[in-house]
Tab-separated table of C-alpha atoms in Angstrom:
chain	number	residue	atom	x	y	z
A	224	UNK	CA	137.443	85.539	84.963
A	225	UNK	CA	138.394	87.064	81.617
A	226	UNK	CA	138.304	90.827	82.066
A	227	UNK	CA	138.582	91.754	78.396
A	228	UNK	CA	136.607	94.878	77.491
A	229	UNK	CA	133.590	94.330	75.253
A	230	UNK	CA	131.102	96.424	73.286
A	231	UNK	CA	128.071	95.384	75.311
A	232	UNK	CA	127.044	93.230	78.278
A	233	UNK	CA	123.783	91.320	78.564
A	234	UNK	CA	122.515	90.780	82.106
A	235	UNK	CA	119.827	88.162	82.740
A	236	UNK	CA	117.622	88.934	85.770
A	237	UNK	CA	115.370	85.875	86.236
A	238	UNK	CA	113.218	87.025	89.153
A	239	UNK	CA	112.959	89.676	91.839
A	240	UNK	CA	114.045	87.314	94.599
A	241	UNK	CA	115.698	83.929	94.676
A	242	UNK	CA	113.093	81.371	95.668
A	243	UNK	CA	110.191	83.301	94.157
A	244	UNK	CA	110.251	81.060	91.100
A	245	UNK	CA	110.284	81.656	87.356
A	246	UNK	CA	109.456	79.653	84.211
A	247	UNK	CA	112.482	77.631	83.154
A	248	UNK	CA	111.758	78.506	79.532
A	249	UNK	CA	112.541	82.155	80.221
A	250	UNK	CA	116.060	81.233	81.318
A	251	UNK	CA	116.542	79.228	78.147
A	252	UNK	CA	115.400	82.209	76.108
A	253	UNK	CA	117.761	84.520	77.981
A	254	UNK	CA	120.670	82.250	77.146
A	255	UNK	CA	119.562	82.084	73.518
A	256	UNK	CA	119.569	85.885	73.437
A	257	UNK	CA	123.212	85.835	74.508
A	258	UNK	CA	123.194	86.506	78.240
A	259	UNK	CA	126.696	87.206	79.605
A	260	UNK	CA	125.836	86.942	83.310
A	261	UNK	CA	122.934	85.927	85.541
A	262	UNK	CA	122.202	88.098	88.566
A	263	UNK	CA	119.525	87.504	91.173
A	264	UNK	CA	118.714	89.101	94.505
A	265	UNK	CA	118.437	86.729	97.438
A	266	UNK	CA	117.041	89.050	100.069
A	267	UNK	CA	115.563	92.298	101.223
A	268	UNK	CA	114.577	94.349	104.252
A	269	UNK	CA	111.021	94.572	102.892
A	270	UNK	CA	109.694	91.880	105.213
A	271	UNK	CA	110.893	93.567	108.374
A	272	UNK	CA	113.710	93.222	110.896
A	273	UNK	CA	113.076	89.644	112.054
A	274	UNK	CA	115.120	88.005	109.300
A	275	UNK	CA	118.197	90.084	110.129
A	276	UNK	CA	117.750	89.946	113.896
A	277	UNK	CA	117.202	86.192	113.958
A	278	UNK	CA	119.486	85.531	110.959
A	279	UNK	CA	116.821	83.347	109.379
A	280	UNK	CA	115.800	83.103	105.707
A	281	UNK	CA	112.337	84.125	104.600
A	282	UNK	CA	112.264	81.642	101.748
A	283	UNK	CA	112.064	77.892	102.150
A	284	UNK	CA	115.073	75.782	101.240
A	285	UNK	CA	113.137	73.838	98.618
A	286	UNK	CA	112.202	77.005	96.698
A	287	UNK	CA	115.739	78.383	96.799
A	288	UNK	CA	117.164	75.034	95.729
A	289	UNK	CA	114.742	74.776	92.804
A	290	UNK	CA	115.725	78.195	91.470
A	291	UNK	CA	119.433	77.635	92.066
A	292	UNK	CA	119.398	74.280	90.308
A	293	UNK	CA	118.003	75.873	87.152
A	294	UNK	CA	120.367	78.858	87.316
A	295	UNK	CA	123.504	76.877	88.134
A	296	UNK	CA	122.911	74.470	85.267
A	297	UNK	CA	122.207	77.394	82.919
A	298	UNK	CA	125.307	79.309	83.997
A	299	UNK	CA	127.535	76.248	83.779
A	300	UNK	CA	126.178	75.250	80.390
A	301	UNK	CA	126.646	78.729	78.949
A	302	UNK	CA	129.989	79.346	80.668
A	303	UNK	CA	128.764	82.560	82.309
A	304	UNK	CA	128.885	83.654	85.960
A	305	UNK	CA	125.980	83.541	88.412
A	306	UNK	CA	125.769	86.296	91.045
A	307	UNK	CA	123.468	86.061	94.062
A	308	UNK	CA	123.164	89.000	96.463
A	309	UNK	CA	121.835	89.324	100.020
A	310	UNK	CA	121.938	85.581	100.564
A	311	UNK	CA	119.600	84.147	103.157
A	312	UNK	CA	117.291	87.208	102.998
A	313	UNK	CA	119.308	89.529	105.258
A	314	UNK	CA	122.824	88.770	104.048
A	315	UNK	CA	124.231	87.593	107.378
A	316	UNK	CA	127.199	85.244	107.390
A	317	UNK	CA	124.998	82.259	108.210
A	318	UNK	CA	122.714	83.278	105.330
A	319	UNK	CA	125.650	83.132	102.912
A	320	UNK	CA	126.674	79.758	104.286
A	321	UNK	CA	123.086	78.480	104.027
A	322	UNK	CA	122.900	79.325	100.315
A	323	UNK	CA	126.438	78.037	99.779
A	324	UNK	CA	125.433	74.716	101.301
A	325	UNK	CA	122.525	74.437	98.885
A	326	UNK	CA	124.828	75.312	95.979
A	327	UNK	CA	127.359	72.674	97.038
A	328	UNK	CA	124.670	70.002	97.180
A	329	UNK	CA	123.407	70.916	93.708
A	330	UNK	CA	126.872	71.011	92.155
A	331	UNK	CA	127.645	67.588	93.576
A	332	UNK	CA	124.318	66.122	92.450
A	333	UNK	CA	124.614	67.584	88.949
A	334	UNK	CA	128.290	66.769	88.509
A	335	UNK	CA	129.313	70.378	87.998
A	336	UNK	CA	132.687	71.942	88.794
A	337	UNK	CA	132.444	75.651	89.507
A	338	UNK	CA	134.564	78.017	91.586
A	339	UNK	CA	132.349	79.540	94.265
A	340	UNK	CA	133.059	82.784	96.133
A	341	UNK	CA	131.406	83.611	99.445
A	342	UNK	CA	131.454	87.314	100.301
A	343	UNK	CA	130.659	87.969	103.950
A	344	UNK	CA	129.103	91.294	104.933
A	345	UNK	CA	128.400	90.859	108.643
A	346	UNK	CA	130.155	93.483	110.728
A	347	UNK	CA	132.085	93.279	113.997
A	348	UNK	CA	130.593	95.447	116.728
A	349	UNK	CA	134.054	96.122	118.161
A	350	UNK	CA	135.357	97.343	114.800
A	351	UNK	CA	132.317	99.561	114.300
A	352	UNK	CA	132.779	101.033	117.779
A	353	UNK	CA	136.330	101.954	116.766
A	354	UNK	CA	135.107	103.568	113.571
A	355	UNK	CA	132.427	105.436	115.503
A	356	UNK	CA	135.063	106.790	117.876
A	357	UNK	CA	137.103	107.879	114.845
A	358	UNK	CA	134.136	109.875	113.527
A	359	UNK	CA	133.673	107.658	110.469
A	360	UNK	CA	130.034	106.666	111.053
A	361	UNK	CA	127.370	109.183	110.061
A	362	UNK	CA	123.553	109.175	110.445
A	363	UNK	CA	121.107	109.276	107.582
A	364	UNK	CA	117.878	111.269	108.062
A	365	UNK	CA	115.849	111.168	110.183
A	366	UNK	CA	118.200	109.558	112.717
A	367	UNK	CA	120.700	111.437	114.844
A	368	UNK	CA	124.208	110.593	115.979
A	369	UNK	CA	124.793	106.931	116.743
A	370	UNK	CA	124.964	105.872	120.391
A	371	UNK	CA	127.570	103.147	121.064
A	372	UNK	CA	124.955	101.263	123.089
A	373	UNK	CA	122.800	100.990	119.978
A	374	UNK	CA	125.580	99.127	118.199
A	375	UNK	CA	126.073	96.860	121.202
A	376	UNK	CA	122.356	96.079	121.382
A	377	UNK	CA	122.161	94.657	117.842
A	378	UNK	CA	121.787	90.921	117.348
A	379	UNK	CA	123.309	91.195	113.859
A	380	UNK	CA	124.760	94.029	111.776
A	381	UNK	CA	125.467	93.881	108.049
A	382	UNK	CA	126.948	96.334	105.603
A	383	UNK	CA	125.350	96.757	102.168
A	384	UNK	CA	128.196	96.243	99.713
A	385	UNK	CA	128.490	97.887	96.341
A	386	UNK	CA	129.806	96.260	93.169
A	387	UNK	CA	133.489	96.272	94.112
A	388	UNK	CA	133.688	93.094	96.255
A	389	UNK	CA	131.692	91.242	93.604
A	390	UNK	CA	134.009	92.435	90.827
A	391	UNK	CA	137.035	91.406	92.900
A	392	UNK	CA	135.586	87.905	93.279
A	393	UNK	CA	134.873	87.628	89.553
A	394	UNK	CA	138.353	88.859	88.662
A	395	UNK	CA	139.770	86.198	90.994
A	396	UNK	CA	138.039	83.554	88.902
A	397	UNK	CA	134.735	83.018	90.690
A	398	UNK	CA	132.057	81.467	88.507
A	399	UNK	CA	129.427	81.649	91.260
A	400	UNK	CA	129.381	84.647	93.606
A	401	UNK	CA	127.328	84.324	96.788
A	402	UNK	CA	127.285	87.747	98.395
A	403	UNK	CA	126.106	88.792	101.799
A	404	UNK	CA	124.077	91.989	102.093
A	405	UNK	CA	124.432	93.980	98.890
A	406	UNK	CA	122.526	96.819	97.318
A	407	UNK	CA	119.913	95.375	94.990
A	408	UNK	CA	121.581	97.130	92.079
A	409	UNK	CA	125.181	96.120	92.811
A	410	UNK	CA	124.659	92.496	91.823
A	411	UNK	CA	123.431	93.479	88.355
A	412	UNK	CA	125.833	96.383	87.814
A	413	UNK	CA	128.985	94.516	88.806
A	414	UNK	CA	129.641	92.575	85.601
A	415	UNK	CA	128.924	95.440	83.158
A	416	UNK	CA	131.172	97.737	85.198
A	417	UNK	CA	133.922	95.112	85.268
A	418	UNK	CA	133.680	94.846	81.481
A	419	UNK	CA	134.115	98.583	81.017
A	420	UNK	CA	130.542	99.704	80.496
A	421	UNK	CA	129.839	103.295	81.616
A	422	UNK	CA	128.569	103.744	85.162
A	423	UNK	CA	125.416	105.692	84.275
A	424	UNK	CA	123.784	103.053	82.057
A	425	UNK	CA	125.147	100.194	84.183
A	426	UNK	CA	123.621	101.438	87.433
A	427	UNK	CA	120.387	102.580	85.798
A	428	UNK	CA	119.878	99.250	84.043
A	429	UNK	CA	120.614	97.465	87.306
A	430	UNK	CA	117.972	99.518	89.084
A	431	UNK	CA	115.343	98.723	86.452
A	432	UNK	CA	115.982	94.970	86.468
A	433	UNK	CA	116.485	94.517	90.233
A	434	UNK	CA	112.971	93.073	90.564
A	435	UNK	CA	113.017	90.923	87.457
A	436	UNK	CA	109.774	91.247	85.511
A	437	UNK	CA	108.367	94.024	87.683
A	438	UNK	CA	109.123	96.486	84.867
A	439	UNK	CA	107.085	94.491	82.336
A	440	UNK	CA	103.425	94.201	81.414
A	441	UNK	CA	103.233	90.806	83.143
A	442	UNK	CA	105.461	90.573	86.240
A	443	UNK	CA	104.383	86.957	86.794
A	444	UNK	CA	105.729	85.794	83.426
A	445	UNK	CA	109.422	85.820	84.330
A	446	UNK	CA	112.452	88.080	84.220
A	447	UNK	CA	114.171	90.424	81.812
A	448	UNK	CA	117.374	90.848	79.839
A	449	UNK	CA	119.242	94.155	79.980
A	450	UNK	CA	121.822	94.959	77.331
A	451	UNK	CA	124.265	97.660	78.468
A	452	UNK	CA	126.536	99.446	75.998
A	453	UNK	CA	128.544	102.644	75.719
A	454	UNK	CA	125.516	104.776	74.887
A	455	UNK	CA	122.801	103.384	77.150
A	456	UNK	CA	120.872	100.159	77.633
A	457	UNK	CA	117.866	98.208	76.409
A	458	UNK	CA	115.357	96.150	78.407
A	459	UNK	CA	113.548	93.115	76.986
A	460	UNK	CA	111.183	90.690	78.755
A	461	UNK	CA	112.226	87.040	78.666
A	462	UNK	CA	108.638	85.949	78.086
A	463	UNK	CA	107.729	86.750	74.461
A	464	UNK	CA	104.134	87.535	75.457
A	465	UNK	CA	105.201	90.241	77.941
A	466	UNK	CA	106.277	93.767	77.042
A	467	UNK	CA	108.351	96.637	78.329
A	468	UNK	CA	107.124	100.175	77.633
A	469	UNK	CA	108.785	103.519	78.358
A	470	UNK	CA	106.288	104.168	81.163
A	471	UNK	CA	106.811	100.767	82.784
A	472	UNK	CA	110.584	101.101	82.635
A	473	UNK	CA	110.735	104.720	83.792
A	474	UNK	CA	108.267	104.029	86.603
A	475	UNK	CA	110.647	101.630	88.305
A	476	UNK	CA	112.758	104.593	89.398
A	477	UNK	CA	109.821	105.386	91.700
A	478	UNK	CA	110.202	102.020	93.386
A	479	UNK	CA	111.912	102.039	96.801
A	480	UNK	CA	113.630	105.385	96.214
A	481	UNK	CA	113.479	108.665	98.104
A	482	UNK	CA	114.131	110.630	94.920
A	483	UNK	CA	112.844	109.268	91.575
A	484	UNK	CA	115.744	110.936	89.743
A	485	UNK	CA	118.707	110.228	92.022
A	486	UNK	CA	119.775	107.103	93.864
A	487	UNK	CA	122.833	106.767	96.078
A	488	UNK	CA	125.139	103.795	95.813
A	489	UNK	CA	128.258	103.200	97.911
A	490	UNK	CA	130.575	104.877	95.386
A	491	UNK	CA	128.324	107.633	94.075
A	492	UNK	CA	124.898	108.720	92.859
A	493	UNK	CA	122.878	107.594	89.861
A	494	UNK	CA	121.301	110.602	88.113
A	495	UNK	CA	118.517	109.948	85.583
A	496	UNK	CA	117.203	113.505	85.159
A	497	UNK	CA	118.404	113.558	81.546
A	498	UNK	CA	117.412	109.977	80.727
A	499	UNK	CA	115.291	109.416	77.616
A	500	UNK	CA	113.108	106.309	77.300
A	501	UNK	CA	112.300	105.157	73.760
A	502	UNK	CA	110.226	102.206	72.564
A	503	UNK	CA	112.232	100.316	69.958
A	504	UNK	CA	109.174	98.183	69.215
A	505	UNK	CA	106.149	97.010	71.164
A	506	UNK	CA	108.292	94.989	73.628
A	507	UNK	CA	111.759	96.535	73.959
A	508	UNK	CA	112.757	99.877	75.461
A	509	UNK	CA	115.985	101.823	74.925
A	510	UNK	CA	117.269	104.208	77.633
A	511	UNK	CA	119.939	106.846	77.074
A	512	UNK	CA	121.239	109.826	79.029
A	513	UNK	CA	121.772	108.190	82.439
A	514	UNK	CA	124.659	109.633	84.433
A	515	UNK	CA	126.620	108.629	87.521
A	516	UNK	CA	128.407	111.049	89.830
A	517	UNK	CA	131.259	109.487	91.786
A	518	UNK	CA	131.278	110.467	95.460
A	519	UNK	CA	134.292	111.997	97.172
A	520	UNK	CA	133.948	109.435	99.954
A	521	UNK	CA	132.944	105.807	99.441
A	522	UNK	CA	130.444	104.748	102.107
A	523	UNK	CA	128.713	101.559	103.227
A	524	UNK	CA	125.228	101.622	104.714
A	525	UNK	CA	124.715	99.665	107.921
A	526	UNK	CA	121.654	97.617	108.800
A	527	UNK	CA	121.183	96.347	112.327
A	528	UNK	CA	118.331	94.780	114.268
A	529	UNK	CA	117.824	94.231	117.978
A	530	UNK	CA	115.272	92.486	120.151
A	531	UNK	CA	112.495	94.760	121.383
A	532	UNK	CA	110.722	92.156	123.485
A	533	UNK	CA	108.675	89.005	123.040
A	534	UNK	CA	105.286	88.793	121.379
A	535	UNK	CA	102.091	86.820	121.899
A	536	UNK	CA	99.167	87.178	119.524
A	537	UNK	CA	95.501	86.240	119.622
A	538	UNK	CA	92.778	86.755	117.043
A	539	UNK	CA	88.997	86.761	117.395
A	540	UNK	CA	86.185	87.634	115.001
A	541	UNK	CA	83.015	89.699	115.426
A	542	UNK	CA	79.721	89.318	113.581
A	543	UNK	CA	77.462	90.814	116.264
A	544	UNK	CA	75.642	93.673	114.461
A	545	UNK	CA	75.281	95.784	117.599
A	546	UNK	CA	79.000	95.680	118.376
A	547	UNK	CA	79.844	96.328	114.743
A	548	UNK	CA	77.627	99.414	114.748
A	549	UNK	CA	79.722	100.764	117.648
A	550	UNK	CA	83.044	99.107	116.837
A	551	UNK	CA	85.295	102.079	117.645
A	552	UNK	CA	83.681	102.524	121.058
A	553	UNK	CA	84.008	98.786	121.658
A	554	UNK	CA	87.708	98.874	120.772
A	555	UNK	CA	88.324	101.829	123.102
A	556	UNK	CA	86.556	99.945	125.893
A	557	UNK	CA	88.653	96.843	125.132
A	558	UNK	CA	91.883	98.814	125.470
A	559	UNK	CA	90.758	100.312	128.771
A	560	UNK	CA	89.621	96.985	130.164
A	561	UNK	CA	92.858	95.222	129.215
A	562	UNK	CA	94.948	97.837	131.011
A	563	UNK	CA	92.741	97.698	134.104
A	564	UNK	CA	92.691	93.910	134.339
A	565	UNK	CA	96.429	93.534	133.746
A	566	UNK	CA	97.060	96.042	136.526
A	567	UNK	CA	94.720	94.358	139.010
A	568	UNK	CA	95.729	90.798	138.082
A	569	UNK	CA	99.536	90.882	137.790
A	570	UNK	CA	100.312	94.444	138.849
A	571	UNK	CA	101.845	95.608	135.584
A	572	UNK	CA	101.643	99.267	134.635
A	573	UNK	CA	101.494	100.556	131.068
A	574	UNK	CA	105.270	101.070	131.002
A	575	UNK	CA	106.005	97.365	131.593
A	576	UNK	CA	104.398	95.996	128.435
A	577	UNK	CA	102.654	97.149	125.254
A	578	UNK	CA	99.824	95.899	123.112
A	579	UNK	CA	98.303	96.698	119.758
A	580	UNK	CA	94.633	96.117	118.950
A	581	UNK	CA	93.830	96.084	115.238
A	582	UNK	CA	90.406	95.787	113.650
A	583	UNK	CA	90.724	93.954	110.348
A	584	UNK	CA	87.795	94.714	108.079
A	585	UNK	CA	87.336	98.121	109.656
A	586	UNK	CA	90.489	100.254	109.949
A	587	UNK	CA	93.433	97.983	110.698
A	588	UNK	CA	95.588	99.190	107.810
A	589	UNK	CA	95.111	102.951	107.517
A	590	UNK	CA	93.369	103.730	110.803
A	591	UNK	CA	92.282	107.357	111.148
A	592	UNK	CA	93.814	108.230	107.780
A	593	UNK	CA	90.777	106.653	106.085
A	594	UNK	CA	87.728	106.867	108.378
A	595	UNK	CA	85.104	104.185	107.859
A	596	UNK	CA	81.879	105.297	106.152
A	597	UNK	CA	79.592	102.773	107.813
A	598	UNK	CA	79.455	99.698	110.019
A	599	UNK	CA	81.480	96.750	108.701
A	600	UNK	CA	79.923	93.385	107.920
A	601	UNK	CA	82.440	91.519	110.068
A	602	UNK	CA	85.664	92.375	111.860
A	603	UNK	CA	88.745	90.385	112.852
A	604	UNK	CA	90.316	91.600	116.084
A	605	UNK	CA	94.055	91.066	116.421
A	606	UNK	CA	95.695	91.537	119.807
A	607	UNK	CA	99.483	91.690	119.700
A	608	UNK	CA	101.231	91.922	123.071
A	609	UNK	CA	104.892	92.838	123.519
A	610	UNK	CA	106.694	92.326	126.843
A	611	UNK	CA	110.268	91.883	128.094
A	612	UNK	CA	109.794	88.112	128.272
A	613	UNK	CA	107.544	85.552	126.617
A	614	UNK	CA	105.738	84.475	129.776
A	615	UNK	CA	104.650	88.020	130.541
A	616	UNK	CA	103.429	88.604	126.993
A	617	UNK	CA	101.398	85.411	127.129
A	618	UNK	CA	100.042	86.269	130.591
A	619	UNK	CA	98.740	89.597	129.306
A	620	UNK	CA	97.149	87.916	126.280
A	621	UNK	CA	95.496	85.333	128.524
A	622	UNK	CA	94.146	88.043	130.794
A	623	UNK	CA	92.626	89.627	127.678
A	624	UNK	CA	91.199	86.271	126.553
A	625	UNK	CA	87.745	86.580	128.227
A	626	UNK	CA	87.433	90.121	126.866
A	627	UNK	CA	88.326	89.004	123.336
A	628	UNK	CA	85.587	86.375	123.640
A	629	UNK	CA	82.768	88.101	125.507
A	630	UNK	CA	83.243	91.883	125.889
A	631	UNK	CA	79.925	93.730	125.367
A	632	UNK	CA	79.517	97.374	124.513
A	633	UNK	CA	78.602	99.650	127.411
A	634	UNK	CA	74.881	99.611	126.564
A	635	UNK	CA	74.522	95.827	126.114
A	636	UNK	CA	72.759	93.847	128.883
A	637	UNK	CA	74.129	90.465	127.758
A	638	UNK	CA	77.515	88.923	126.997
A	639	UNK	CA	78.113	88.366	123.297
A	640	UNK	CA	80.073	85.354	122.088
A	641	UNK	CA	82.824	86.172	119.651
A	642	UNK	CA	84.978	83.626	117.801
A	643	UNK	CA	88.656	82.859	118.329
A	644	UNK	CA	90.540	81.822	115.199
A	645	UNK	CA	92.724	79.222	116.968
A	646	UNK	CA	92.757	76.965	119.996
A	647	UNK	CA	94.656	77.763	122.098
A	648	UNK	CA	93.862	81.363	121.360
A	649	UNK	CA	97.299	82.630	122.319
A	650	UNK	CA	100.105	82.145	119.766
A	651	UNK	CA	103.611	82.818	121.058
A	652	UNK	CA	105.625	84.537	118.358
A	653	UNK	CA	108.954	84.603	120.181
A	654	UNK	CA	111.377	87.537	120.037
A	655	UNK	CA	110.386	90.649	118.129
A	656	UNK	CA	113.005	92.829	116.460
A	657	UNK	CA	113.366	96.398	115.263
A	658	UNK	CA	115.743	98.082	112.841
A	659	UNK	CA	117.934	100.549	114.740
A	660	UNK	CA	120.696	101.477	112.293
A	661	UNK	CA	120.285	103.941	109.448
A	662	UNK	CA	123.885	105.044	109.189
A	663	UNK	CA	126.811	104.944	106.770
A	664	UNK	CA	130.481	104.184	107.348
A	665	UNK	CA	133.318	105.980	105.568
A	666	UNK	CA	135.376	103.126	104.117
A	667	UNK	CA	139.132	102.925	103.734
A	668	UNK	CA	138.714	100.980	100.485
A	669	UNK	CA	135.567	99.770	98.699
A	670	UNK	CA	136.258	96.209	99.875
A	671	UNK	CA	137.795	96.597	103.338
A	672	UNK	CA	134.558	95.866	105.226
A	673	UNK	CA	133.981	92.522	103.483
A	674	UNK	CA	135.653	89.118	103.537
A	675	UNK	CA	135.784	86.715	100.602
A	676	UNK	CA	136.443	82.983	100.642
A	677	UNK	CA	136.748	80.668	97.646
A	678	UNK	CA	136.100	77.003	97.167
A	679	UNK	CA	135.987	74.820	94.104
A	680	UNK	CA	133.164	72.300	94.109
A	681	UNK	CA	134.054	69.406	91.850
A	682	UNK	CA	131.963	66.505	90.687
A	683	UNK	CA	132.714	63.061	91.936
A	684	UNK	CA	134.439	60.712	89.545
């Protein structure tokens, strides 16, 4: 990859997540506007720990392949690199290989020859145990010191890379970079930083465009183009009917950040306290004054998930007006009855399993934080049981089955009939996971925790 310094770099961000889709016309417009690189996020922790723990993608292969086909053809035609981060949702090694397999199929079908880099971010438990013993792993609030057993309990552990492994791959000639777990911003900041753009505008622009069109007046219309230069950056929607405004652009610093003015990356902290947002016209915003403070110690954040048990779920619905008028009392009675019947039927105490009863249409989302003002019109009752094994979770849910179907309130002299959503009523969800790592590792070098492999996919003669 030519590493010649330039006056500006234009980064095309087509969508907030690979597989979410985008209008193909917006990519064409981005290329017409002079895009120098395409960057797209392939994953997130937003959807919970399952995707990391099970190392499974959230998105379907067909959706990822559709987006990649458009982007690969665009990148190849324009002679610009394509960078994908957090492949396979969680960025595990198998997630990178899954996306790489899709890329290989597309390149072969389209007759394209591109050098592909796979950057693996999954971490060895044994190596992390060594680094823990050396005092090089530190907790982030609110967690405390890391217990070695926590590391050993994880099904998968990844490290969130910064821009450096991506830059190294590009400098080695990669035209397609498929990265494991990466910070959302690293994939967009890498190319501008490699081309000599200042860190403040590069990281700030990357933060604003990490979710594609989220910073525009119509997030459904497609992505954005960020132009980074020595003095700042501009943001422009790729759909001509959408607009960026200073408020929309500035507001994205509130998104998924602890501090709306500072954001930590592996090699330092983005500081936007002095940033000024100016509307150049009714669609394009200019940002200046962003700063970046390089950290004394480069760190990599760890993400790890472990199995917490196995889940079985059932769902019934209530329209009985008497129960609905006393729904909180009914739910309390349900919880008591489940515990009693599980104890008398299979001898399990409260410490051997857990269950959650949620009343959708009443208070399932906010609970006591937003007390209901009156009886609901109808309520969906979700029972979610967690136990050390699937058979026990299902047994508990089946014991609760008659209660979910016929439990009356204490003052009712008849059995109501409620409605299950499915038959059978019990749905086995398999293993459940939880995030258990919120820690950083002091690195030896910005790339030492990651492994990169190259392959050149060539078209068939």
